[in-house]
CSV table of C-alpha atoms in Angstrom, one decimal:
chain,number,residue,atom,x,y,z
A,1,MET,CA,0.0,0.0,0.0
A,2,THR,CA,1.4,3.4,-1.0
A,3,THR,CA,2.2,5.9,1.7
A,4,PHE,CA,1.6,9.5,0.7
A,5,SER,CA,3.3,12.5,2.3
A,6,LYS,CA,1.9,15.7,3.5
A,7,ALA,CA,3.2,17.4,0.4
A,8,ASP,CA,1.4,14.7,-1.7
A,9,HIS,CA,-1.8,15.5,0.0
A,10,ARG,CA,-1.3,19.3,-0.4
A,11,HIS,CA,-0.7,19.0,-4.1
A,12,MET,CA,-3.6,16.7,-4.7
A,13,ALA,CA,-5.9,19.0,-2.7
A,14,ARG,CA,-4.8,21.8,-5.1
A,15,ALA,CA,-5.6,19.6,-8.1
A,16,LEU,CA,-9.0,19.0,-6.7
A,17,LYS,CA,-9.6,22.7,-6.2
A,18,LEU,CA,-8.5,23.3,-9.8
A,19,ALA,CA,-11.0,20.6,-11.0
A,20,MET,CA,-13.8,22.5,-9.3
A,21,ASN,CA,-13.4,25.2,-12.0
A,22,GLY,CA,-15.1,22.8,-14.4
A,23,LEU,CA,-18.0,22.1,-12.0
A,24,THR,CA,-20.6,23.6,-14.3
A,25,THR,CA,-18.8,23.4,-17.7
A,26,ALA,CA,-16.9,20.1,-18.0
A,27,HIS,CA,-19.9,17.8,-18.4
A,28,PRO,CA,-20.4,15.3,-20.0
A,29,ASN,CA,-16.7,14.9,-19.3
A,30,PRO,CA,-15.4,14.5,-15.8
A,31,ARG,CA,-14.1,17.4,-13.7
A,32,VAL,CA,-10.3,17.0,-13.6
A,33,GLY,CA,-7.4,19.0,-12.2
A,34,CYS,CA,-3.7,18.5,-12.5
A,35,VAL,CA,-0.6,19.9,-10.7
A,36,ILE,CA,3.0,19.3,-12.0
A,37,VAL,CA,5.7,19.4,-9.2
A,38,ARG,CA,9.4,19.3,-9.7
A,39,ASP,CA,11.9,19.3,-6.8
A,40,GLY,CA,9.2,20.4,-4.4
A,41,GLU,CA,8.1,23.3,-6.6
A,42,VAL,CA,4.8,23.6,-8.5
A,43,VAL,CA,5.8,24.3,-12.1
A,44,GLY,CA,2.4,23.8,-13.8
A,45,GLU,CA,-1.3,23.7,-13.1
A,46,GLY,CA,-4.3,22.9,-15.3
A,47,TRP,CA,-7.9,21.9,-15.3
A,48,HIS,CA,-10.4,20.7,-17.9
A,49,ARG,CA,-12.9,23.3,-18.9
A,50,ALA,CA,-15.2,21.7,-21.5
A,51,ALA,CA,-15.6,18.7,-23.8
A,52,GLY,CA,-13.5,19.1,-26.9
A,53,GLU,CA,-10.9,21.3,-25.2
A,54,ALA,CA,-7.6,20.3,-23.7
A,55,HIS,CA,-7.6,18.0,-20.7
A,56,ALA,CA,-6.2,19.0,-17.3
A,57,GLU,CA,-2.9,17.2,-17.9
A,58,VAL,CA,-2.2,18.9,-21.2
A,59,ASN,CA,-3.0,22.3,-19.8
A,60,ALA,CA,-0.7,21.7,-16.8
A,61,LEU,CA,2.1,20.4,-19.0
A,62,ALA,CA,1.8,23.4,-21.3
A,63,ALA,CA,2.2,25.7,-18.2
A,64,ALA,CA,5.2,23.7,-17.0
A,65,GLY,CA,7.0,23.6,-20.3
A,66,ASP,CA,10.5,22.0,-20.1
A,67,ARG,CA,10.2,21.9,-16.3
A,68,ALA,CA,7.8,19.0,-16.6
A,69,SER,CA,10.8,16.7,-17.3
A,70,SER,CA,11.5,14.4,-14.3
A,71,ALA,CA,8.5,16.0,-12.5
A,72,THR,CA,5.6,14.4,-10.7
A,73,ALA,CA,2.1,14.9,-12.0
A,74,TYR,CA,-0.8,14.9,-9.5
A,75,VAL,CA,-4.1,14.2,-11.3
A,76,THR,CA,-7.6,13.8,-9.8
A,77,LEU,CA,-8.6,11.1,-12.3
A,78,GLU,CA,-6.5,8.5,-14.0
A,79,PRO,CA,-5.0,9.9,-17.2
A,80,CYS,CA,-6.8,8.8,-20.4
A,81,THR,CA,-5.3,6.4,-22.9
A,82,LYS,CA,-8.0,6.9,-25.6
A,83,THR,CA,-8.0,9.2,-28.6
A,84,GLY,CA,-11.3,11.1,-28.7
A,85,ARG,CA,-11.7,14.8,-29.5
A,86,THR,CA,-8.2,15.2,-27.9
A,87,GLY,CA,-5.2,13.0,-27.8
A,88,PRO,CA,-4.3,10.5,-25.0
A,89,CYS,CA,-3.0,12.2,-21.9
A,90,THR,CA,-0.7,9.2,-21.2
A,91,GLU,CA,1.2,10.0,-24.4
A,92,ALA,CA,1.4,13.7,-23.5
A,93,LEU,CA,2.9,12.8,-20.1
A,94,GLN,CA,5.4,10.5,-21.7
A,95,ARG,CA,6.5,13.1,-24.3
A,96,ALA,CA,7.0,15.7,-21.5
A,97,GLY,CA,9.3,13.3,-19.6
A,98,VAL,CA,7.3,13.1,-16.4
A,99,ALA,CA,8.9,10.7,-14.0
A,100,LYS,CA,5.9,9.9,-11.7
A,101,VAL,CA,2.1,10.1,-11.9
A,102,ILE,CA,-0.1,10.1,-8.8
A,103,PHE,CA,-3.8,10.0,-9.5
A,104,ALA,CA,-6.8,9.9,-7.1
A,105,VAL,CA,-9.3,7.6,-8.7
A,106,PRO,CA,-9.4,5.1,-11.7
A,107,ASP,CA,-11.3,6.1,-14.8
A,108,PRO,CA,-14.0,3.5,-15.4
A,109,SER,CA,-14.4,4.6,-19.0
A,110,GLN,CA,-11.1,3.1,-19.9
A,111,HIS,CA,-10.6,-0.6,-20.9
A,112,PRO,CA,-9.1,-2.6,-18.1
A,113,GLU,CA,-6.0,-3.4,-20.2
A,114,GLY,CA,-5.5,0.2,-20.9
A,115,ARG,CA,-5.1,1.3,-17.3
A,116,HIS,CA,-1.9,3.0,-16.4
A,117,THR,CA,0.2,0.2,-18.0
A,118,ALA,CA,1.1,2.5,-20.8
A,119,LEU,CA,2.8,4.9,-18.3
A,120,GLU,CA,4.5,2.1,-16.4
A,121,GLU,CA,5.8,0.5,-19.6
A,122,ALA,CA,7.3,3.9,-20.5
A,123,GLY,CA,9.2,3.8,-17.2
A,124,ILE,CA,6.9,6.2,-15.4
A,125,GLU,CA,6.2,5.4,-11.7
A,126,VAL,CA,2.5,5.3,-11.0
A,127,SER,CA,0.6,5.5,-7.7
A,128,SER,CA,-3.1,5.8,-7.1
A,129,GLY,CA,-5.7,6.3,-4.3
A,130,LEU,CA,-4.6,9.6,-2.9
A,131,MET,CA,-7.7,11.5,-1.7
A,132,GLN,CA,-9.8,9.0,-3.5
A,133,SER,CA,-13.1,9.8,-1.6
A,134,GLU,CA,-12.9,13.5,-2.4
A,135,ALA,CA,-12.1,12.8,-6.0
A,136,ARG,CA,-15.0,10.4,-6.3
A,137,LYS,CA,-17.4,12.9,-4.8
A,138,LEU,CA,-16.4,15.5,-7.4
A,139,ASN,CA,-17.4,13.1,-10.2
A,140,GLU,CA,-20.1,11.0,-8.7
A,141,GLY,CA,-22.3,11.4,-11.7
A,142,PHE,CA,-19.7,10.6,-14.3
A,143,LEU,CA,-18.5,7.5,-12.4
A,144,MET,CA,-22.1,6.4,-11.9
A,145,ARG,CA,-23.0,6.9,-15.6
A,146,ILE,CA,-20.0,4.9,-16.8
A,147,GLY,CA,-20.1,2.3,-14.1
A,148,GLN,CA,-23.9,1.7,-13.6
A,149,GLY,CA,-25.5,3.1,-16.7
A,150,ARG,CA,-27.5,5.8,-15.0
A,151,PRO,CA,-26.9,9.4,-13.8
A,152,PHE,CA,-26.5,10.6,-10.3
A,153,VAL,CA,-30.0,11.8,-9.2
A,154,ARG,CA,-30.3,14.9,-6.9
A,155,LEU,CA,-33.8,15.7,-5.7
A,156,LYS,CA,-34.4,19.3,-4.8
A,157,VAL,CA,-37.4,20.4,-2.7
A,158,ALA,CA,-38.6,23.8,-1.4
A,159,ALA,CA,-40.9,23.5,1.6
A,160,SER,CA,-42.3,25.3,4.6
A,161,LEU,CA,-41.3,24.3,8.1
A,162,ASP,CA,-44.4,22.0,8.3
A,163,GLY,CA,-43.4,20.3,5.1
A,164,ALA,CA,-45.7,21.9,2.6
A,165,THR,CA,-44.6,22.5,-1.0
A,166,ALA,CA,-47.7,24.2,-2.3
A,167,MET,CA,-51.2,25.2,-1.3
A,168,ARG,CA,-54.1,23.0,-2.5
A,169,ASN,CA,-54.8,25.4,-5.3
A,170,GLY,CA,-51.3,24.9,-6.6
A,171,GLN,CA,-49.9,28.3,-5.4
A,172,SER,CA,-46.2,27.8,-4.5
A,173,ARG,CA,-44.4,31.1,-5.5
A,174,TRP,CA,-42.4,31.8,-3.5
A,175,ILE,CA,-42.0,29.5,-0.5
A,176,THR,CA,-38.3,30.2,-0.1
A,177,GLY,CA,-36.4,33.4,-0.3
A,178,GLU,CA,-34.2,34.9,-3.0
A,179,ALA,CA,-31.0,33.5,-1.6
A,180,ALA,CA,-32.3,29.9,-1.7
A,181,ARG,CA,-33.5,30.4,-5.3
A,182,ARG,CA,-30.1,31.7,-6.3
A,183,ASP,CA,-28.6,28.6,-4.7
A,184,VAL,CA,-30.8,26.4,-6.8
A,185,GLN,CA,-29.5,28.1,-9.9
A,186,LYS,CA,-26.0,26.7,-9.0
A,187,LEU,CA,-27.5,23.2,-8.6
A,188,ARG,CA,-29.0,23.6,-12.1
A,189,ALA,CA,-25.7,24.7,-13.6
A,190,MET,CA,-24.0,21.6,-12.1
A,191,SER,CA,-26.5,19.3,-13.8
A,192,GLY,CA,-26.7,17.9,-17.3
A,193,ALA,CA,-30.5,17.7,-17.1
A,194,ILE,CA,-33.3,19.1,-15.1
A,195,LEU,CA,-36.1,16.5,-14.7
A,196,THR,CA,-39.8,17.3,-13.9
A,197,GLY,CA,-43.2,15.9,-14.5
A,198,ILE,CA,-46.0,17.0,-16.8
A,199,GLY,CA,-48.1,18.1,-13.8
A,200,THR,CA,-45.5,20.8,-12.9
A,201,VAL,CA,-45.3,21.9,-16.5
A,202,LEU,CA,-49.0,22.3,-16.8
A,203,ALA,CA,-49.4,24.0,-13.4
A,204,ASP,CA,-46.4,26.3,-13.4
A,205,ASP,CA,-45.2,26.6,-17.0
A,206,PRO,CA,-41.6,26.8,-15.8
A,207,LEU,CA,-38.5,27.7,-17.8
A,208,LEU,CA,-36.2,25.1,-16.2
A,209,THR,CA,-33.1,27.1,-17.3
A,210,VAL,CA,-30.0,28.5,-15.6
A,211,ARG,CA,-30.7,32.3,-15.3
A,212,ASP,CA,-27.1,33.2,-14.8
A,213,THR,CA,-25.7,32.2,-18.2
A,214,THR,CA,-22.1,33.0,-17.1
A,215,LEU,CA,-22.2,29.8,-15.1
A,216,VAL,CA,-22.8,27.5,-18.1
A,217,LEU,CA,-21.6,26.9,-21.6
A,218,GLU,CA,-25.0,25.4,-22.6
A,219,GLN,CA,-28.3,25.0,-20.8
A,220,PRO,CA,-29.0,21.7,-19.1
A,221,ILE,CA,-31.4,19.3,-20.9
A,222,ARG,CA,-35.0,19.9,-19.9
A,223,ALA,CA,-36.4,16.4,-19.3
A,224,ILE,CA,-40.2,15.9,-18.9
A,225,VAL,CA,-41.9,12.8,-17.7
A,226,ASP,CA,-45.2,12.9,-19.7
A,227,SER,CA,-46.7,9.4,-20.1
A,228,ARG,CA,-49.7,10.4,-22.2
A,229,LEU,CA,-47.9,13.2,-24.1
A,230,ARG,CA,-50.1,16.0,-22.8
A,231,MET,CA,-47.5,18.8,-23.0
A,232,PRO,CA,-48.5,21.7,-25.3
A,233,ALA,CA,-46.0,22.8,-27.9
A,234,ALA,CA,-46.6,26.4,-26.8
A,235,THR,CA,-45.2,25.9,-23.3
A,236,ARG,CA,-42.4,28.3,-22.4
A,237,LEU,CA,-39.7,25.8,-21.8
A,238,VAL,CA,-39.9,24.6,-25.4
A,239,ASN,CA,-38.8,28.0,-26.7
A,240,GLN,CA,-35.7,28.2,-24.4
A,241,PRO,CA,-32.1,27.7,-25.5
A,242,GLY,CA,-30.9,24.1,-25.3
A,243,ARG,CA,-32.7,20.8,-25.7
A,244,THR,CA,-36.1,19.6,-24.4
A,245,VAL,CA,-36.7,15.9,-24.2
A,246,VAL,CA,-40.1,14.3,-23.3
A,247,PHE,CA,-40.4,10.8,-22.1
A,248,CYS,CA,-43.7,9.1,-22.8
A,249,VAL,CA,-45.6,5.8,-23.2
A,250,GLU,CA,-48.1,7.0,-25.7
A,251,ASP,CA,-46.6,9.1,-28.6
A,252,ALA,CA,-49.5,9.5,-31.0
A,253,LYS,CA,-49.5,13.2,-30.4
A,254,ARG,CA,-45.8,13.7,-31.0
A,255,ALA,CA,-46.0,15.7,-34.2
A,256,PRO,CA,-46.6,19.2,-32.8
A,257,LEU,CA,-43.8,18.8,-30.2
A,258,VAL,CA,-41.3,17.4,-32.8
A,259,ASP,CA,-42.2,20.3,-35.1
A,260,ALA,CA,-41.3,22.6,-32.2
A,261,GLY,CA,-37.9,21.0,-31.8
A,262,VAL,CA,-38.7,18.7,-28.9
A,263,SER,CA,-37.2,15.3,-28.8
A,264,VAL,CA,-39.9,12.7,-27.9
A,265,ARG,CA,-38.7,9.4,-26.6
A,266,ARG,CA,-41.0,6.5,-26.0
A,267,VAL,CA,-40.1,4.3,-23.1
A,268,ALA,CA,-41.5,1.3,-21.3
A,269,SER,CA,-44.5,1.7,-19.0
A,270,ALA,CA,-44.6,0.7,-15.3
A,271,ALA,CA,-47.5,1.0,-12.8
A,272,GLY,CA,-49.6,3.0,-15.3
A,273,GLY,CA,-46.9,5.5,-16.1
A,274,VAL,CA,-43.4,5.9,-17.4
A,275,ASP,CA,-40.8,3.4,-16.3
A,276,LEU,CA,-38.4,5.6,-14.3
A,277,PRO,CA,-35.3,3.4,-14.5
A,278,ALA,CA,-35.8,3.5,-18.3
A,279,VAL,CA,-35.9,7.3,-18.2
A,280,LEU,CA,-32.6,7.4,-16.3
A,281,ARG,CA,-31.0,5.0,-18.7
A,282,GLU,CA,-32.1,7.2,-21.6
A,283,LEU,CA,-30.6,10.2,-19.9
A,284,ALA,CA,-27.3,8.3,-19.4
A,285,ASP,CA,-27.4,7.5,-23.1
A,286,LEU,CA,-27.6,11.3,-23.7
A,287,GLU,CA,-24.4,11.6,-21.7
A,288,VAL,CA,-26.1,13.1,-18.7
A,289,ASN,CA,-23.9,12.7,-15.5
A,290,ASP,CA,-26.1,14.5,-13.0
A,291,VAL,CA,-29.8,15.0,-12.9
A,292,LEU,CA,-31.6,17.6,-10.8
A,293,VAL,CA,-35.2,16.7,-10.1
A,294,GLU,CA,-37.5,19.7,-9.6
A,295,ALA,CA,-40.9,18.1,-9.6
A,296,GLY,CA,-44.2,17.7,-7.6
A,297,PRO,CA,-44.8,15.2,-4.9
A,298,GLY,CA,-46.0,12.5,-7.3
A,299,LEU,CA,-42.8,12.1,-9.4
A,300,SER,CA,-40.6,13.0,-6.5
A,301,GLY,CA,-42.2,10.4,-4.3
A,302,SER,CA,-42.0,7.7,-7.0
A,303,LEU,CA,-38.3,8.3,-7.5
A,304,LEU,CA,-37.7,8.2,-3.8
A,305,ALA,CA,-39.8,5.1,-3.2
A,306,GLY,CA,-38.2,3.4,-6.1
A,307,GLY,CA,-34.7,3.9,-4.7
A,308,HIS,CA,-33.7,6.2,-7.6
A,309,VAL,CA,-32.7,9.2,-5.5
A,310,ASP,CA,-29.0,9.5,-4.5
A,311,GLU,CA,-29.2,12.8,-2.7
A,312,LEU,CA,-31.9,15.2,-1.4
A,313,VAL,CA,-31.4,19.0,-1.1
A,314,ILE,CA,-34.3,20.4,0.9
A,315,TYR,CA,-34.7,24.2,1.3
A,316,GLN,CA,-36.9,24.8,4.4
A,317,ALA,CA,-38.5,28.2,4.9
A,318,PRO,CA,-39.3,29.6,8.4
A,319,HIS,CA,-43.1,29.6,8.1
A,320,MET,CA,-46.1,27.3,8.4
A,321,MET,CA,-48.5,26.8,5.6
A,322,GLY,CA,-51.2,24.7,7.4
A,323,SER,CA,-52.9,21.5,6.6
A,324,GLU,CA,-54.6,22.5,3.3
A,325,THR,CA,-51.4,22.0,1.4
A,326,MET,CA,-49.4,19.5,-0.7
A,327,GLY,CA,-46.5,17.7,1.0
A,328,MET,CA,-43.0,16.9,-0.3
A,329,PHE,CA,-43.6,13.4,-1.4
A,330,ALA,CA,-46.5,11.1,-2.4
A,331,THR,CA,-45.2,7.7,-1.4
A,332,PRO,CA,-46.8,4.4,-0.5
A,333,GLY,CA,-48.2,4.3,3.0
A,334,ARG,CA,-46.2,2.6,5.7
A,335,ALA,CA,-47.9,0.9,8.5
A,336,GLU,CA,-44.9,0.5,10.7
A,337,LEU,CA,-42.4,3.0,12.0
A,338,ARG,CA,-39.6,0.6,11.1
A,339,ASP,CA,-40.6,0.9,7.4
A,340,ARG,CA,-39.6,4.6,7.3
A,341,THR,CA,-37.0,5.8,4.8
A,342,GLN,CA,-33.7,6.4,6.7
A,343,LEU,CA,-31.6,9.4,5.7
A,344,ARG,CA,-28.1,10.4,6.5
A,345,ILE,CA,-27.7,14.2,7.0
A,346,LEU,CA,-24.6,15.5,5.3
A,347,GLU,CA,-25.1,19.2,5.8
A,348,VAL,CA,-27.4,21.7,7.4
A,349,ARG,CA,-26.7,25.4,6.8
A,350,SER,CA,-28.5,28.7,6.5
A,351,VAL,CA,-29.1,30.2,3.0
A,352,GLY,CA,-30.5,33.6,3.6
A,353,GLN,CA,-33.6,33.2,5.7
A,354,ASP,CA,-34.0,29.5,4.9
A,355,LEU,CA,-32.3,26.2,5.9
A,356,ARG,CA,-30.6,24.0,3.3
A,357,ILE,CA,-30.5,20.4,4.3
A,358,VAL,CA,-28.5,17.9,2.2
A,359,ALA,CA,-29.2,14.2,2.9
A,360,ARG,CA,-28.8,10.8,1.3
A,361,PRO,CA,-31.1,7.8,1.6
A,362,MET,CA,-29.7,4.9,3.6
A,363,PRO,CA,-30.2,1.2,2.9
A,364,PRO,CA,-33.3,-0.2,4.6
A,365,LEU,CA,-32.7,-1.4,8.1
A,366,ALA,CA,-32.8,-5.1,8.7
A,367,HIS,CA,-35.9,-5.8,10.9
A,368,ALA,CA,-35.1,-7.4,14.2
A,369,GLU,CA,-37.3,-10.2,15.4
A,370,ASP,CA,-39.9,-9.1,17.9
């Protein structure tokens, strides 16, 4: 097992910070940072900005120039061996004369035989696993899409202190304050797609876009679950920049939407509606790493009950809306307390006047014998 020094940790931490620069622009590629160090001195840094542009290693090597010879490269993701829109980073590292490569996490998109053997065969020392958990968290969606064939699903909810998301008449603007709504824009910018249901589209006519266009190079895909294809072609989100994709079971009424530029995808049905795992697989096929769900209690509850939610982000406002309201999730009833959905709280902090709670569902507890 490789032992890493304090300096190794410091340089990898810097590489991870550089990778964060691509948080809202690198997808569908992973967010990657690289630091080149020679004789204890940082001689080059780089990060990957966007698909089709130079990778982090290439940018760092360009900054280092001749000083990359005999240096150590710290990379947050295993250097690629494939030729895509850019050349293999392993070859760039070899040409530069790098003596050692330390990467945080393996790249599951590479063939097993193409791991770092190319570097080792060229005489480059290779170590891995440094700050692996931090690096995996940075690219959870990419790693999940490549490894499991579906995106990372983040479910966002805005609710009152008593758990209401809307009045019975559908009124919901605005439950949370402006600071929380700005924070949601960052979640949207981090995502390859924003997923909602037809009920939300018909009730609210949302845009589902990132308002601050400086955060993104292109708008996330607007993905709509609409089993009977009820969405009107005149709805506002159809006319926004970027792609709109509708997932349905019945597609007889597709022509007006297709004429308006909407991609209509027919998927399998389940429980009288759209098969949600099939929707997620379709989004993975569209190279979506991270999905942000902004939906009503029906779709949100179905995703949660089906085990398709990886993380919840709940914005809770300091007011009470009473009993004549809609709740966060419409899920199957549970007769026993032991059947509740367990969550692991990762973060609780204030965002303006509201609370922001980040939590992840936990595996069901094994029931002890009475």
